[in-house]
Amino acid sequence: MKKIPTGIKSFSKLKEENYYFVDKTLMIKDFLERGSEVTLVTRPRRFGKTINMSMMSEFFDITKDSKEIFKGTKIMDTPYVSEINQYPTIFISFADAKRDKVAVVSTIKMQILKQWKKYKYIFKGLDEFDLPIYQSLLKILTQTEDGSLVGINDAIAFLMDKLQDYYHKEVMVFIDEYDTPFIEAHTKGFYEEVRGGLSGLLHNSLKTSNSLKYAFITGIQRVAKENIFSDLNNLVVCDVTDQRYAAYFGFDSDETKELLEYYGLELNNKVKEMYDGYHIGNRDIYNPWSLLNYVDTKELTSYWVNTSANSMIKTALKQANYTFKNQYDKLIKDGKLDTYVSMQTSFFEEADNSTLWGLFVNAGYLTVTKEIDLLKGKYCIEIPNKEVKQEFIKLTEYQLGLSSGTLDTVTESLTKEDQETFLESYQEILMVPSHHDLQKENSYHMMMLGMCLCLNKDYEIISNREVGKGRDDLILKAKDEKKTSFVLEFKYLKEDKKDLEKALDELSNKAIQQIKDNKYDYGLKGKVIYIGLAHHGKDVSIKWVES
């Protein structure tokens, strides 16, 4: 039985140490046939970017003999087998460039130093022109605790030039998670301090270097405005809507089925609901990280891993405008949204609604299911699966300042018709927002709407819609007629009352009567429960009536 390759980043280790292997080597064929000077592929975290980059580096690296490692793979049955180990190759990953400024800068420098050390023999005998440059750059690279990228611009480009001088061949460059330091710096507040060095480093190696053969870089999103890619000849950007390279990141249905069956598992509807639903190009794709963890633990649960992009999304949601929040509510209610999505510009460069939705898509929170107007960038976006829906629930809890699991408790007690627990958990939620946020009926309505994200698989969410003789607040219409439906009406008591408890009790009764008088249950089949919620600040009275 092959070992499960959870977290394996090295292609050679994957092949040499008997790990389960999904053959993506024809990516090398596509890469060579396209011949693009620089290719950028954007994908969410944990979609196999690092292992693919390691594979590409292993194949081309002139310092290695990789025929045995690639023996039996698809690329070896193509004419491109002649390209194996034929190029000086630089492979750098910025995936771990996280935390504070010193840690980010140190990781960048150490990754470059690792490549310098690998090729240290090419620096012997430098002339009087190159030697001072070498010494200056080496001093900068070895100062890993100064938190500065000043002077680093030519650290990769100089290495490329010397490699070409030594081997008389142009250089292959692979940079994994190139945008992680940009995102991390923006999230942690030191973006302006490192942006110049980062931009210059990538610009000088990918745009102005005459020693570049081809470059392949990966990340979550495109950093468009920092002069990294401006005027770069033959730049190819493949985002999640692009069919190019779509087959090589993540597992398709056949690969998933074969993986699960090898370990005695089945690709059934429950697995599909949990991990399926991503659309990359024209392909239906599973997240490999989640699948491998499922194979390992045999537990059908969420394996989502927090990233710096999650922090960006959390920060952005707090600052989002009214239009975006309305769209966000519609997404939660309907499970999908037609909107403008920009995936060619990073959110931290141009903070608007389209780039924020682009960040959601690029980070794997949402997937594009339909192109509505490709020219204008309008798409239908959806939450891909149950696993990611759990992350949206966490986002909602974060926005409300709730502890993890609070919303699940509310919704479970509601659907199980547990009045006591529902009241207790709902009151707990009311204790969190500031009194200022609880000044009108709509505040409570929006809060309850966020909870309904947990329920839209089994219930149609109907909110503020003409029903019966009026406009409802919130209806949870069971998709299974054997299950109970719920009609919720929210009321707010503006003025202070001496007998607040009595006033709220009367108001919650009024909410129930409004449901009945306006026939908000029109069209609901089976059992229906009316719930009237009357609020004053953080006090609430709840009436629960079965129809």
XYZ file of C-alpha atoms in Angstrom:
547
model
C 0.000 0.000 0.000
C 1.428 3.352 -1.059
C 1.858 6.082 1.527
C -0.583 9.011 1.464
C 1.248 12.135 0.203
C -0.420 14.662 2.522
C 1.776 17.753 2.669
C 4.546 16.312 0.465
C 6.190 19.177 -1.436
C 9.095 17.422 -3.168
C 8.429 15.534 -6.409
C 11.541 13.400 -6.012
C 10.481 12.381 -2.495
C 6.994 11.621 -3.764
C 8.354 9.250 -6.396
C 11.288 7.729 -4.528
C 9.562 6.961 -1.224
C 6.501 5.062 -2.483
C 3.841 7.737 -2.083
C 0.581 7.631 -4.037
C 1.137 9.482 -7.297
C -1.268 11.229 -9.659
C 0.537 11.744 -12.959
C 0.467 15.414 -14.020
C 3.706 15.253 -16.035
C 2.061 16.195 -19.342
C 2.033 19.698 -17.903
C 5.711 19.775 -18.962
C 4.696 18.989 -22.548
C 2.108 21.790 -22.560
C 4.627 24.193 -21.036
C 7.232 23.506 -23.735
C 4.782 23.511 -26.623
C 3.298 26.844 -25.587
C 6.736 28.414 -25.292
C 5.465 31.407 -23.313
C 8.275 33.458 -21.839
C 6.478 33.885 -18.496
C 3.376 31.964 -17.414
C 1.392 32.863 -14.300
C -1.135 30.326 -13.014
C -3.421 31.474 -10.197
C -5.048 28.839 -8.004
C -6.322 28.603 -4.427
C -4.001 27.285 -1.734
C -3.623 23.515 -1.451
C -4.375 22.760 -5.102
C -1.023 21.101 -5.847
C 0.908 24.146 -7.027
C 4.087 23.414 -5.061
C 4.370 19.740 -6.034
C 3.863 20.672 -9.704
C 6.554 23.317 -9.531
C 8.887 20.821 -7.882
C 8.099 18.386 -10.708
C 8.941 20.974 -13.369
C 12.187 21.923 -11.637
C 13.198 18.279 -11.226
C 12.597 17.594 -14.908
C 14.624 20.491 -16.327
C 17.430 20.795 -13.734
C 20.780 20.374 -15.474
C 22.492 19.420 -12.210
C 20.371 16.286 -11.801
C 19.801 12.918 -13.452
C 16.044 12.495 -13.163
C 15.357 9.704 -15.675
C 14.722 7.129 -12.961
C 12.367 9.435 -11.063
C 10.291 10.075 -14.198
C 10.406 6.453 -15.357
C 6.919 5.260 -16.330
C 5.359 8.734 -16.322
C 3.406 10.142 -19.265
C 6.038 12.721 -20.237
C 8.537 9.947 -20.960
C 6.339 8.714 -23.809
C 6.610 12.048 -25.626
C 9.384 13.560 -27.785
C 10.061 16.010 -24.933
C 11.920 13.364 -22.982
C 14.991 14.781 -24.750
C 14.590 17.978 -22.680
C 15.106 16.252 -19.345
C 17.930 17.794 -17.248
C 18.969 20.163 -20.027
C 18.652 23.601 -18.426
C 20.101 25.556 -15.504
C 17.058 25.836 -13.264
C 16.073 28.106 -10.387
C 13.238 26.968 -8.110
C 12.091 29.312 -5.346
C 9.028 29.102 -3.111
C 7.648 32.045 -1.152
C 4.906 29.907 0.425
C 6.400 30.317 3.903
C 6.996 34.081 3.646
C 4.518 34.838 6.428
C 4.128 36.377 9.887
C 5.973 39.624 10.646
C 8.216 41.728 8.376
C 11.472 40.191 9.579
C 10.157 36.660 8.995
C 8.881 37.520 5.496
C 12.137 39.196 4.458
C 14.213 36.398 5.986
C 12.267 33.727 4.077
C 12.704 35.562 0.771
C 16.437 35.960 1.279
C 16.958 32.393 2.492
C 15.127 30.983 -0.529
C 17.416 32.935 -2.865
C 20.520 32.040 -0.829
C 19.597 28.380 -1.149
C 19.841 28.730 -4.934
C 23.106 30.663 -4.686
C 24.563 27.910 -2.527
C 23.387 25.226 -4.942
C 25.338 26.895 -7.756
C 28.245 28.290 -5.711
C 30.782 26.762 -8.122
C 29.712 29.163 -10.903
C 30.957 32.173 -8.888
C 34.578 31.027 -8.874
C 36.894 33.236 -10.870
C 34.576 36.245 -11.188
C 36.255 39.208 -12.894
C 36.784 42.665 -11.419
C 33.396 43.795 -12.727
C 31.242 40.943 -11.384
C 33.042 40.328 -8.101
C 31.905 43.580 -6.374
C 28.319 42.904 -7.459
C 28.530 39.359 -6.089
C 29.960 40.532 -2.774
C 27.376 43.301 -2.385
C 24.434 41.028 -3.142
C 25.781 38.255 -0.905
C 26.056 40.697 1.991
C 22.450 41.795 1.475
C 21.171 38.223 1.244
C 22.956 37.117 4.408
C 21.477 39.984 6.431
C 18.316 38.017 7.151
C 17.319 39.756 10.387
C 17.268 43.354 9.180
C 13.730 43.237 7.780
C 14.831 45.090 4.646
C 14.755 44.191 0.951
C 16.732 47.270 -0.094
C 19.311 46.357 -2.743
C 17.863 42.906 -3.469
C 16.571 43.725 -6.968
C 19.269 41.823 -8.892
C 19.679 38.848 -6.542
C 17.926 36.410 -8.907
C 18.852 38.158 -12.177
C 22.583 38.120 -11.323
C 22.422 34.391 -10.611
C 20.662 33.862 -13.936
C 23.342 35.776 -15.830
C 26.154 33.763 -14.236
C 24.318 30.488 -14.923
C 24.041 31.387 -18.592
C 27.715 32.329 -18.694
C 28.658 28.968 -17.149
C 26.321 26.611 -19.040
C 25.855 28.652 -22.226
C 22.142 28.029 -21.918
C 19.240 30.217 -20.903
C 17.696 29.617 -17.497
C 14.382 28.063 -16.431
C 12.824 29.909 -13.468
C 10.060 28.533 -11.250
C 8.618 30.691 -8.457
C 5.944 29.157 -6.263
C 3.404 31.299 -4.330
C 5.040 34.494 -5.581
C 2.277 36.675 -4.128
C 2.342 35.351 -0.551
C 4.736 38.066 0.691
C 2.632 40.755 -1.040
C -0.555 39.499 0.653
C 1.125 38.981 4.014
C 2.714 42.445 3.965
C -0.610 44.049 3.096
C -2.462 42.129 5.809
C 0.120 42.842 8.511
C 0.613 46.506 7.627
C 4.163 46.656 6.208
C 3.353 46.563 2.493
C 4.980 49.878 1.603
C 8.196 48.817 3.346
C 8.749 45.723 1.182
C 6.845 46.369 -2.051
C 9.768 48.071 -3.816
C 12.235 45.277 -3.140
C 9.738 42.557 -4.031
C 8.683 44.269 -7.236
C 12.267 44.961 -8.294
C 13.342 41.383 -7.563
C 10.624 39.886 -9.771
C 10.767 42.618 -12.417
C 14.509 42.276 -12.992
C 14.440 38.484 -13.239
C 11.227 38.042 -15.235
C 11.193 41.130 -17.441
C 14.610 42.674 -18.010
C 16.895 39.633 -17.748
C 18.376 38.429 -21.048
C 19.186 35.052 -19.475
C 15.616 33.817 -19.128
C 14.441 30.845 -21.177
C 10.988 30.347 -19.659
C 9.460 31.178 -16.282
C 6.484 29.554 -14.603
C 5.063 31.206 -11.502
C 2.077 30.446 -9.281
C 0.026 32.346 -6.737
C -3.487 33.166 -5.601
C -3.871 36.320 -7.674
C -2.163 38.610 -10.121
C -0.296 41.599 -8.708
C -0.870 43.944 -11.603
C 0.234 47.445 -10.683
C 3.716 47.034 -9.227
C 5.558 47.007 -12.585
C 6.291 43.306 -12.175
C 4.520 42.284 -15.370
C 3.961 45.564 -17.173
C 5.167 45.452 -20.776
C 6.401 41.890 -20.298
C 6.457 40.219 -23.688
C 4.333 37.102 -24.047
C 3.016 37.008 -20.489
C 0.311 34.361 -20.119
C -2.027 34.649 -17.139
C -4.140 31.565 -16.474
C -6.727 32.231 -13.782
C -9.360 29.757 -12.581
C -11.625 30.476 -15.574
C -8.877 29.647 -18.084
C -8.761 26.229 -19.770
C -4.977 26.296 -20.162
C -3.305 24.142 -17.498
C -6.758 23.445 -15.996
C -6.106 19.683 -15.891
C -2.944 19.887 -13.799
C -4.027 21.529 -10.536
C -6.431 19.534 -8.380
C -7.958 16.116 -9.058
C -10.677 15.489 -11.621
C -13.506 12.986 -11.041
C -11.635 10.017 -12.526
C -8.479 10.746 -10.517
C -10.560 11.163 -7.374
C -12.450 7.923 -7.935
C -9.210 6.004 -8.524
C -7.590 7.527 -5.417
C -10.513 6.663 -3.147
C -10.908 3.139 -4.477
C -7.196 2.453 -3.985
C -7.647 3.172 -0.271
C -10.939 1.266 0.002
C -13.255 4.273 -0.157
C -16.092 5.231 -2.470
C -16.777 8.368 -4.471
C -20.374 8.742 -3.308
C -22.732 11.694 -3.058
C -21.574 12.573 0.463
C -17.962 12.922 -0.708
C -19.071 14.981 -3.698
C -21.168 17.300 -1.531
C -18.241 17.844 0.805
C -15.288 18.285 -1.596
C -16.562 18.628 -5.194
C -17.861 21.736 -6.925
C -14.764 23.650 -8.048
C -14.803 24.674 -11.695
C -11.432 25.401 -13.283
C -11.599 26.156 -16.967
C -14.171 23.678 -18.251
C -13.300 20.998 -15.694
C -14.931 19.789 -12.509
C -12.160 19.706 -9.892
C -11.703 18.462 -6.324
C -9.350 20.019 -3.782
C -6.517 17.440 -3.446
C -5.558 18.546 0.073
C -9.024 17.760 1.420
C -9.247 14.449 -0.415
C -5.854 13.248 0.843
C -6.760 14.162 4.409
C -10.072 12.334 4.030
C -8.227 9.252 2.747
C -5.864 9.483 5.712
C -8.425 9.980 8.495
C -11.492 8.367 6.889
C -13.486 11.239 8.410
C -15.768 13.229 6.124
C -15.112 16.655 7.619
C -13.574 20.019 6.759
C -9.822 20.242 6.224
C -9.773 23.874 5.163
C -6.477 25.512 6.081
C -6.377 29.173 7.132
C -4.150 31.394 4.992
C -3.205 35.045 4.794
C -5.862 35.419 2.087
C -8.456 34.518 4.733
C -7.195 37.420 6.842
C -7.530 39.749 3.867
C -11.116 38.631 3.306
C -12.021 39.111 6.968
C -10.561 42.614 6.965
C -12.228 43.510 3.686
C -15.662 42.312 4.812
C -15.604 44.706 7.741
C -14.886 47.577 5.341
C -17.191 46.461 2.506
C -19.754 48.921 1.160
C -23.538 48.610 1.240
C -23.756 47.196 -2.289
C -21.312 44.401 -1.539
C -23.087 43.492 1.705
C -26.390 43.238 -0.169
C -24.736 40.980 -2.724
C -23.183 38.920 0.078
C -26.638 38.456 1.637
C -28.067 37.410 -1.729
C -25.244 34.890 -2.158
C -26.034 33.380 1.229
C -29.781 33.253 0.561
C -29.624 31.870 -2.970
C -26.340 29.953 -2.849
C -25.202 31.786 -5.997
C -24.738 35.310 -7.322
C -24.477 36.995 -10.727
C -21.925 39.782 -10.421
C -18.802 41.418 -11.836
C -15.616 39.620 -10.833
C -12.092 40.889 -11.469
C -9.430 38.197 -11.275
C -6.730 40.110 -13.138
C -6.163 42.733 -10.440
C -5.393 42.071 -6.778
C -7.804 43.386 -4.157
C -5.117 45.127 -2.126
C -4.117 47.174 -5.168
C -7.622 48.192 -6.186
C -10.166 47.702 -3.421
C -13.606 47.557 -5.024
C -16.442 45.047 -5.176
C -15.255 43.265 -8.318
C -11.725 42.689 -6.988
C -13.100 41.544 -3.626
C -15.267 38.951 -5.355
C -12.155 38.078 -7.366
C -10.282 37.454 -4.128
C -13.081 35.161 -2.937
C -12.833 33.177 -6.188
C -9.031 33.100 -6.352
C -8.771 32.029 -2.704
C -11.184 29.120 -3.240
C -14.152 30.456 -1.255
C -16.241 30.684 -4.427
C -16.160 29.114 -7.849
C -17.282 30.393 -11.251
C -20.107 28.251 -12.616
C -21.106 30.350 -15.623
C -19.713 33.109 -17.818
C -22.472 35.683 -18.289
C -20.504 38.406 -20.076
C -16.838 37.518 -20.473
C -15.941 40.854 -22.043
C -17.329 42.787 -19.067
C -16.183 40.238 -16.502
C -19.633 39.195 -15.298
C -19.987 35.671 -13.910
C -22.247 33.462 -11.875
C -20.368 32.518 -8.691
C -21.306 29.887 -6.111
C -20.073 28.372 -2.882
C -18.511 25.157 -4.243
C -19.233 22.619 -1.537
C -20.145 21.838 2.050
C -16.552 22.151 3.270
C -16.232 25.723 2.027
C -19.710 26.553 3.314
C -18.352 25.832 6.790
C -15.723 28.513 6.177
C -18.460 30.992 5.248
C -20.187 30.174 8.515
C -16.915 30.971 10.302
C -16.723 34.263 8.390
C -20.239 35.148 9.512
C -19.340 34.297 13.118
C -16.223 36.436 12.791
C -18.256 39.389 11.520
C -20.648 39.061 14.450
C -17.850 38.489 16.967
C -19.134 35.038 17.885
C -17.225 32.010 19.093
C -16.869 29.141 16.641
C -19.883 26.845 16.502
C -22.425 29.353 17.840
C -24.382 29.587 14.586
C -24.499 25.803 14.244
C -26.079 25.595 17.694
C -28.755 28.138 16.752
C -29.662 26.510 13.458
C -29.559 22.946 14.793
C -31.861 23.834 17.685
C -34.209 25.577 15.244
C -34.483 22.676 12.808
C -34.773 20.173 15.669
C -37.584 22.349 17.070
C -35.786 22.723 20.390
C -37.334 25.986 21.636
C -35.329 26.236 24.835
C -31.904 25.814 23.224
C -32.864 28.123 20.356
C -33.811 30.875 22.805
C -30.632 30.417 24.862
C -28.281 30.425 21.853
C -30.084 33.338 20.196
C -29.809 35.377 23.381
C -26.096 34.535 23.495
C -25.689 36.051 20.036
C -27.459 39.230 21.120
C -24.876 39.706 23.849
C -22.086 40.166 21.303
C -22.886 43.102 18.973
C -22.626 46.611 20.331
C -25.879 48.255 21.402
C -25.368 50.741 18.558
C -25.676 47.916 16.021
C -29.006 46.766 17.457
C -31.071 49.872 16.812
C -33.582 48.650 14.292
C -35.476 45.594 13.177
C -33.262 45.065 10.115
C -30.153 44.509 12.289
C -31.678 41.357 13.764
C -32.976 40.254 10.396
C -29.505 40.451 8.817
C -28.014 38.577 11.748
C -30.532 35.745 11.384
C -29.976 35.729 7.624
C -26.295 34.971 8.248
C -27.290 31.956 10.297
C -29.306 30.614 7.401
C -26.135 29.891 5.455
C -26.075 26.684 7.481
C -29.502 25.749 6.146
C -29.736 26.561 2.439
C -29.063 22.979 1.395
C -32.319 21.788 2.983
C -34.331 25.008 2.920
C -35.233 27.659 0.393
C -34.409 31.005 2.019
C -37.162 33.558 1.303
C -36.475 37.060 2.599
C -38.291 40.377 2.119
C -40.465 38.950 -0.626
C -44.144 39.572 -1.416
C -45.936 36.604 0.150
C -49.641 36.271 0.876
C -50.928 39.737 1.759
C -47.626 41.358 2.702
C -43.826 41.237 2.648
C -42.227 38.582 4.850
C -39.124 38.994 6.980
C -37.702 35.488 6.712
C -39.130 32.154 5.578
C -37.285 28.837 5.686
C -39.175 26.658 3.215
C -38.271 22.985 3.618
C -37.271 21.395 0.315
C -38.468 18.063 1.711
C -42.208 18.347 2.314
C -41.910 15.907 5.223
C -39.780 18.437 7.118
C -40.983 21.475 9.038
C -40.891 24.953 7.484
C -40.378 28.123 9.528
C -41.750 31.669 9.226
C -39.860 34.302 11.260
C -41.045 37.856 11.892
C -38.738 40.403 13.567
C -39.948 43.348 15.648
C -38.061 46.131 17.415
C -39.243 48.162 20.393
C -37.779 51.659 20.012
C -38.760 53.337 23.261
C -37.867 52.274 26.803
C -40.745 50.759 28.790
C -41.171 50.412 32.538
C -42.418 46.869 32.146
C -40.072 45.830 29.332
C -40.816 42.123 29.654
C -44.553 42.690 29.166
C -43.991 45.077 26.247
C -41.740 42.610 24.437
C -44.208 39.796 25.110
C -46.998 41.814 23.504
C -44.783 42.716 20.542
C -43.782 39.088 19.878
C -47.486 38.154 19.950
C -48.090 40.945 17.450
C -45.398 39.418 15.196
C -47.198 36.057 15.277
C -50.517 37.718 14.490
C -48.919 39.532 11.529
C -47.713 36.208 10.131
C -51.240 34.806 10.396
C -53.076 37.875 9.108
C -50.803 38.314 6.097
C -50.705 34.582 5.372
C -46.912 34.443 5.130
C -47.206 30.645 5.152
C -48.961 30.675 1.784
C -47.574 27.905 -0.419
C -45.814 26.069 2.414
C -46.686 22.405 2.680
C -46.521 20.173 5.706
C -45.862 21.405 9.219
C -45.079 25.125 9.677
C -43.803 26.894 12.786
C -44.345 30.626 13.275
C -41.635 32.442 15.254
C -42.112 36.007 16.460
C -38.994 37.775 17.748
C -39.389 41.064 19.603
C -36.232 42.990 20.524
C -35.132 45.925 22.578
C -31.357 46.281 22.576
C -30.092 42.938 23.814
C -33.405 41.825 25.307
C -35.656 39.522 23.309
C -38.994 37.787 23.597
C -39.637 34.812 21.328
C -43.017 33.279 20.542
C -43.113 29.828 18.968
C -46.419 28.682 17.446
C -47.180 25.598 15.347
C -49.671 26.122 12.544
